[in-house]
Short mmCIF file of C-alpha atoms in Angstrom, two decimals:
data_model
loop_
_atom_site.label_atom_id
_atom_site.label_comp_id
_atom_site.label_asym_id
_atom_site.label_seq_id
_atom_site.Cartn_x
_atom_site.Cartn_y
_atom_site.Cartn_z
CA MET D 1 33.90 50.93 -65.95
CA GLY D 2 31.44 49.39 -63.58
CA THR D 3 30.31 50.41 -60.19
CA THR D 4 32.58 50.63 -57.40
CA GLN D 5 31.74 49.24 -53.89
CA LEU D 6 32.56 51.83 -51.19
CA GLU D 7 31.29 50.37 -47.99
CA SER D 8 34.45 48.82 -46.88
CA VAL D 9 36.86 51.86 -47.19
CA PRO D 10 38.06 53.65 -43.89
CA GLU D 11 37.90 57.21 -45.63
CA PRO D 12 34.65 59.11 -46.03
CA LYS D 13 32.55 57.79 -48.95
CA TYR D 14 32.57 61.10 -50.73
CA TRP D 15 36.27 61.27 -50.67
CA HIS D 16 36.76 57.74 -51.98
CA LEU D 17 34.17 58.78 -54.69
CA LYS D 18 36.10 61.70 -55.59
CA THR D 19 39.14 59.56 -56.15
CA VAL D 20 36.98 57.20 -58.34
CA LEU D 21 35.55 60.22 -60.34
CA THR D 22 39.05 61.78 -60.96
CA GLU D 23 40.14 58.46 -62.56
CA ALA D 24 36.97 58.64 -64.69
CA LEU D 25 37.68 62.13 -65.77
CA ASP D 26 41.15 61.33 -66.67
CA SER D 27 40.26 58.18 -68.82
CA GLU D 28 36.69 58.89 -70.12
CA PHE D 29 35.91 62.63 -70.39
CA SER D 30 37.36 65.24 -72.37
CA VAL D 31 37.81 69.06 -71.36
CA GLY D 32 34.55 70.98 -71.61
CA GLU D 33 32.38 67.61 -71.90
CA ILE D 34 29.12 67.79 -69.96
CA LEU D 35 28.92 65.16 -67.10
CA PRO D 36 25.73 62.73 -66.85
CA ASN D 37 23.08 63.99 -64.50
CA GLU D 38 23.28 63.56 -60.79
CA ARG D 39 20.85 60.75 -60.75
CA ASP D 40 22.77 58.70 -63.51
CA LEU D 41 26.00 59.20 -61.82
CA ALA D 42 24.88 58.28 -58.38
CA ALA D 43 23.18 55.03 -59.93
CA ARG D 44 26.48 54.12 -61.63
CA PHE D 45 28.85 54.30 -58.69
CA GLY D 46 26.15 52.93 -56.21
CA VAL D 47 26.09 56.02 -53.89
CA ALA D 48 23.40 58.45 -52.53
CA ARG D 49 23.06 61.64 -54.37
CA ALA D 50 24.03 63.39 -51.40
CA THR D 51 27.32 61.64 -51.05
CA LEU D 52 27.74 62.43 -54.91
CA ARG D 53 27.25 66.11 -54.54
CA GLN D 54 30.09 66.22 -51.81
CA ALA D 55 32.36 64.56 -54.21
CA LEU D 56 31.34 66.88 -57.18
CA GLU D 57 31.84 70.00 -54.85
CA GLN D 58 35.29 68.73 -53.69
CA LEU D 59 36.42 68.33 -57.51
CA GLU D 60 34.83 71.79 -58.25
CA LEU D 61 36.98 73.28 -55.33
CA GLU D 62 40.00 71.55 -56.80
CA GLY D 63 39.38 72.83 -60.34
CA ARG D 64 38.68 69.62 -62.17
CA LEU D 65 35.06 70.47 -62.86
CA GLN D 66 32.93 73.81 -63.49
CA ARG D 67 29.31 74.34 -62.86
CA ARG D 68 28.09 76.69 -65.82
CA ARG D 69 24.62 78.38 -65.99
CA GLY D 70 22.25 76.83 -68.07
CA VAL D 71 24.89 74.14 -69.17
CA GLY D 72 25.53 71.77 -66.24
CA THR D 73 28.64 70.34 -64.93
CA THR D 74 31.48 70.22 -67.15
CA VAL D 75 35.05 68.97 -67.22
CA ALA D 76 37.35 72.06 -66.41
CA PRO D 77 40.62 73.00 -68.66
CA PRO D 78 43.80 73.20 -66.77
CA ARG D 79 44.36 75.98 -64.40
CA VAL D 80 45.86 79.29 -65.88
CA GLY D 81 48.96 80.33 -64.22
CA VAL D 82 48.46 84.04 -62.85
CA ALA D 83 51.26 85.84 -61.61
CA VAL D 84 50.64 87.94 -58.31
CA GLY D 85 52.82 90.56 -57.19
CA THR D 86 56.11 89.50 -58.97
CA GLU D 87 57.38 93.21 -58.68
CA GLN D 88 57.68 93.44 -54.97
CA HIS D 89 57.96 97.52 -55.20
CA ALA D 90 55.27 98.71 -57.52
CA TRP D 91 52.09 100.44 -56.87
CA PRO D 92 48.79 99.35 -58.39
CA GLY D 93 48.53 100.99 -61.82
CA ALA D 94 52.28 100.65 -62.65
CA ALA D 95 53.24 100.13 -66.30
CA SER D 96 53.57 96.37 -65.93
CA ASP D 97 50.11 96.11 -64.01
CA ALA D 98 47.83 93.46 -65.65
CA TRP D 99 44.74 94.97 -64.24
CA GLN D 100 41.97 97.04 -65.90
CA SER D 101 40.29 99.90 -64.31
CA VAL D 102 36.49 99.52 -64.01
CA ASP D 103 35.01 102.26 -61.72
CA CYS D 104 35.87 104.26 -58.67
CA GLU D 105 33.84 105.82 -55.99
CA GLN D 106 34.21 107.44 -52.59
CA ALA D 107 32.48 105.61 -49.83
CA ALA D 108 33.02 104.31 -46.29
CA PRO D 109 34.88 101.00 -46.52
CA PRO D 110 34.04 97.78 -44.55
CA ALA D 111 34.96 98.16 -40.71
CA ALA D 112 37.88 95.67 -41.22
CA VAL D 113 39.32 97.90 -43.97
CA ALA D 114 38.91 101.15 -41.99
CA THR D 115 40.83 99.68 -39.14
CA ALA D 116 43.75 98.55 -41.54
CA LEU D 117 43.82 102.05 -43.04
CA GLU D 118 43.58 103.78 -39.77
CA THR D 119 40.61 105.82 -40.94
CA GLY D 120 37.62 106.98 -39.22
CA ALA D 121 34.59 104.31 -39.57
CA ASP D 122 32.47 106.66 -41.62
CA GLU D 123 35.37 108.43 -43.50
CA PRO D 124 35.09 107.82 -47.02
CA VAL D 125 37.96 106.34 -49.18
CA HIS D 126 38.41 106.05 -52.81
CA THR D 127 37.33 102.58 -53.88
CA VAL D 128 38.80 101.52 -57.20
CA ARG D 129 37.23 98.47 -58.69
CA ARG D 130 39.39 96.55 -61.24
CA SER D 131 39.41 93.30 -63.16
CA ARG D 132 41.76 90.99 -64.75
CA MET D 133 41.40 88.62 -67.78
CA SER D 134 43.65 85.70 -68.93
CA HIS D 135 43.22 83.77 -72.07
CA GLY D 136 40.06 85.59 -72.99
CA GLN D 137 38.20 84.97 -69.61
CA PRO D 138 37.74 86.85 -66.40
CA VAL D 139 40.00 85.44 -63.72
CA ALA D 140 39.90 88.14 -60.87
CA THR D 141 38.26 91.12 -59.57
CA GLU D 142 39.65 93.64 -57.09
CA LEU D 143 38.39 96.30 -54.72
CA LEU D 144 41.51 98.78 -54.00
CA TYR D 145 40.74 101.09 -51.13
CA ILE D 146 42.77 104.31 -51.00
CA PRO D 147 42.49 106.84 -48.38
CA ALA D 148 42.35 110.60 -49.29
CA ALA D 149 45.52 111.29 -47.43
CA SER D 150 47.49 109.04 -50.01
CA VAL D 151 46.23 111.03 -52.77
CA PRO D 152 45.98 114.82 -51.57
CA ASP D 153 46.31 116.44 -54.93
CA LEU D 154 43.42 114.29 -56.44
CA THR D 155 40.82 117.14 -55.71
CA ALA D 156 42.87 119.44 -58.41
CA ILE D 157 42.16 116.73 -61.02
CA ASP D 158 39.13 117.00 -62.94
CA ALA D 159 38.08 113.36 -63.93
CA PRO D 160 34.61 111.96 -64.08
CA SER D 161 33.62 109.02 -62.37
CA GLY D 162 34.24 105.58 -63.84
CA PRO D 163 37.55 104.24 -65.18
CA ALA D 164 38.93 107.57 -65.92
CA ARG D 165 38.62 108.66 -62.10
CA ALA D 166 40.08 105.42 -61.10
CA ARG D 167 43.03 105.69 -63.57
CA ALA D 168 43.56 109.35 -61.94
CA VAL D 169 43.59 107.90 -58.44
CA LEU D 170 46.24 105.30 -59.53
CA ARG D 171 48.36 108.05 -61.14
CA GLU D 172 48.28 110.05 -57.89
CA LEU D 173 49.23 107.09 -55.86
CA GLN D 174 52.41 106.68 -57.93
CA HIS D 175 53.75 109.93 -56.35
CA LEU D 176 54.25 108.20 -52.90
CA THR D 177 57.41 106.42 -52.26
CA LEU D 178 56.53 102.59 -51.73
CA GLU D 179 58.16 101.38 -48.59
CA GLY D 180 57.19 97.96 -48.71
CA GLN D 181 53.94 95.60 -48.88
CA ASP D 182 52.55 92.46 -47.52
CA ARG D 183 50.25 89.98 -48.70
CA ALA D 184 47.87 87.20 -47.29
CA VAL D 185 45.87 84.35 -49.25
CA GLU D 186 42.91 82.62 -47.90
CA LEU D 187 40.23 80.57 -49.41
CA GLY D 188 36.61 82.08 -49.64
CA SER D 189 33.13 81.89 -51.25
CA ALA D 190 32.22 84.26 -54.06
CA ARG D 191 29.89 87.13 -53.01
CA ALA D 192 27.05 87.86 -55.54
CA ASP D 193 28.77 90.77 -57.13
CA ASP D 194 31.99 89.17 -57.50
CA ALA D 195 30.48 86.02 -58.85
CA LYS D 196 28.58 87.96 -61.48
CA GLU D 197 31.94 89.58 -62.69
CA LEU D 198 33.83 86.29 -62.72
CA ASP D 199 30.87 84.45 -64.39
CA ARG D 200 30.45 81.94 -61.55
CA LEU D 201 27.66 81.21 -59.19
CA PRO D 202 27.49 82.96 -55.90
CA GLY D 203 29.16 80.59 -53.23
CA SER D 204 31.85 79.28 -55.78
CA PRO D 205 35.20 78.85 -54.27
CA VAL D 206 37.63 81.80 -54.63
CA LEU D 207 40.99 82.59 -53.51
CA VAL D 208 41.12 86.08 -51.88
CA VAL D 209 44.42 87.91 -51.84
CA THR D 210 44.82 90.79 -49.37
CA THR D 211 47.59 93.19 -50.07
CA ARG D 212 48.65 96.27 -47.90
CA PHE D 213 50.99 98.84 -49.35
CA PHE D 214 52.89 101.05 -47.06
CA ALA D 215 54.10 104.38 -47.43
CA ALA D 216 55.33 107.16 -44.82
CA GLY D 217 55.00 104.68 -42.15
CA ARG D 218 51.38 103.74 -42.54
CA THR D 219 49.24 101.72 -44.89
CA ALA D 220 48.61 103.82 -47.89
CA ALA D 221 46.36 101.43 -49.78
CA LEU D 222 44.84 98.13 -49.34
CA SER D 223 43.76 95.64 -52.04
CA VAL D 224 41.42 92.71 -51.78
CA ALA D 225 41.55 90.73 -54.91
CA THR D 226 39.28 87.81 -55.59
CA TYR D 227 40.44 85.12 -58.03
CA ARG D 228 38.51 82.07 -59.40
CA ALA D 229 39.88 79.05 -57.53
CA ASP D 230 38.63 76.70 -60.16
CA THR D 231 40.68 78.17 -63.08
CA CYS D 232 43.60 80.09 -61.36
CA ARG D 233 47.13 78.90 -60.13
CA LEU D 234 48.59 81.65 -58.14
CA THR D 235 52.51 82.18 -58.39
CA PHE D 236 54.30 84.74 -56.32
CA GLY D 237 57.90 84.39 -57.51
CA ASP D 238 59.65 85.69 -60.49
CA SER D 239 59.25 82.44 -62.69
CA PRO D 240 55.41 82.10 -63.19
CA GLU D 241 56.11 79.26 -65.57
CA VAL D 242 57.19 76.85 -62.69
CA GLU D 243 54.55 74.09 -62.29
CA ILE D 244 54.00 70.76 -60.24
CA HIS D 245 52.11 67.93 -61.77
CA HIS D 246 50.90 65.16 -59.71
CA ASP D 247 49.49 63.36 -62.88
CA PRO D 248 52.43 63.53 -65.43
CA GLU D 249 49.89 62.79 -68.14
CA ARG D 250 47.72 65.85 -67.43
CA GLN D 251 49.05 68.66 -69.40
CA ALA D 252 48.84 72.20 -67.93
CA SER D 253 48.68 75.33 -70.07
#
């Protein structure tokens, strides 16, 4: 495939280059293959390296490419379908929950979380950290904020910090009657701690799913889950197998 002239197209150069690169990925490269360096790619397509970087960043955002530490930019595998909240009336930690408890601590939450939970700005809440794996790779990390009022009997439980404490908090949460929940999804950038857990670079694109759980007429718990945008396709219904393919020749897992 030869170089492509981009000067005459009305759309931004990087956007047209992204389309050209997508065609090259489909026809010339296989999953996991390392792309040539930026200098060679820029020369091949006759563009400035800044334009090339914009196109590569967009392809990473769309999940077609992955930047791997010590390796370079590789062709990404098809996105993994991850079901989010298919059970509309289940507390975190229920039997069907796919998350694994990692740690638990009591600390004052961020201001926005304190407002949502209607707790004092400096009032400690139980902060449970959990992780989620799929097909052997980390796909999400979660911070679950639970005010003391939601688990009043926890003081009677002798559980150390760490995963055991986290599981104890989640068990106590099951005693409440879940009245409902709501959920919001937005695009974000991975913070340093989340990026480390997800094996991504800080600033990598992520999907942030915020879920509020209601009991006794108030927000009894709040979850902030961060999913890898490059590998995850979130599903919210009861049929996570449903997929839409814009390219019929590209097979999804």
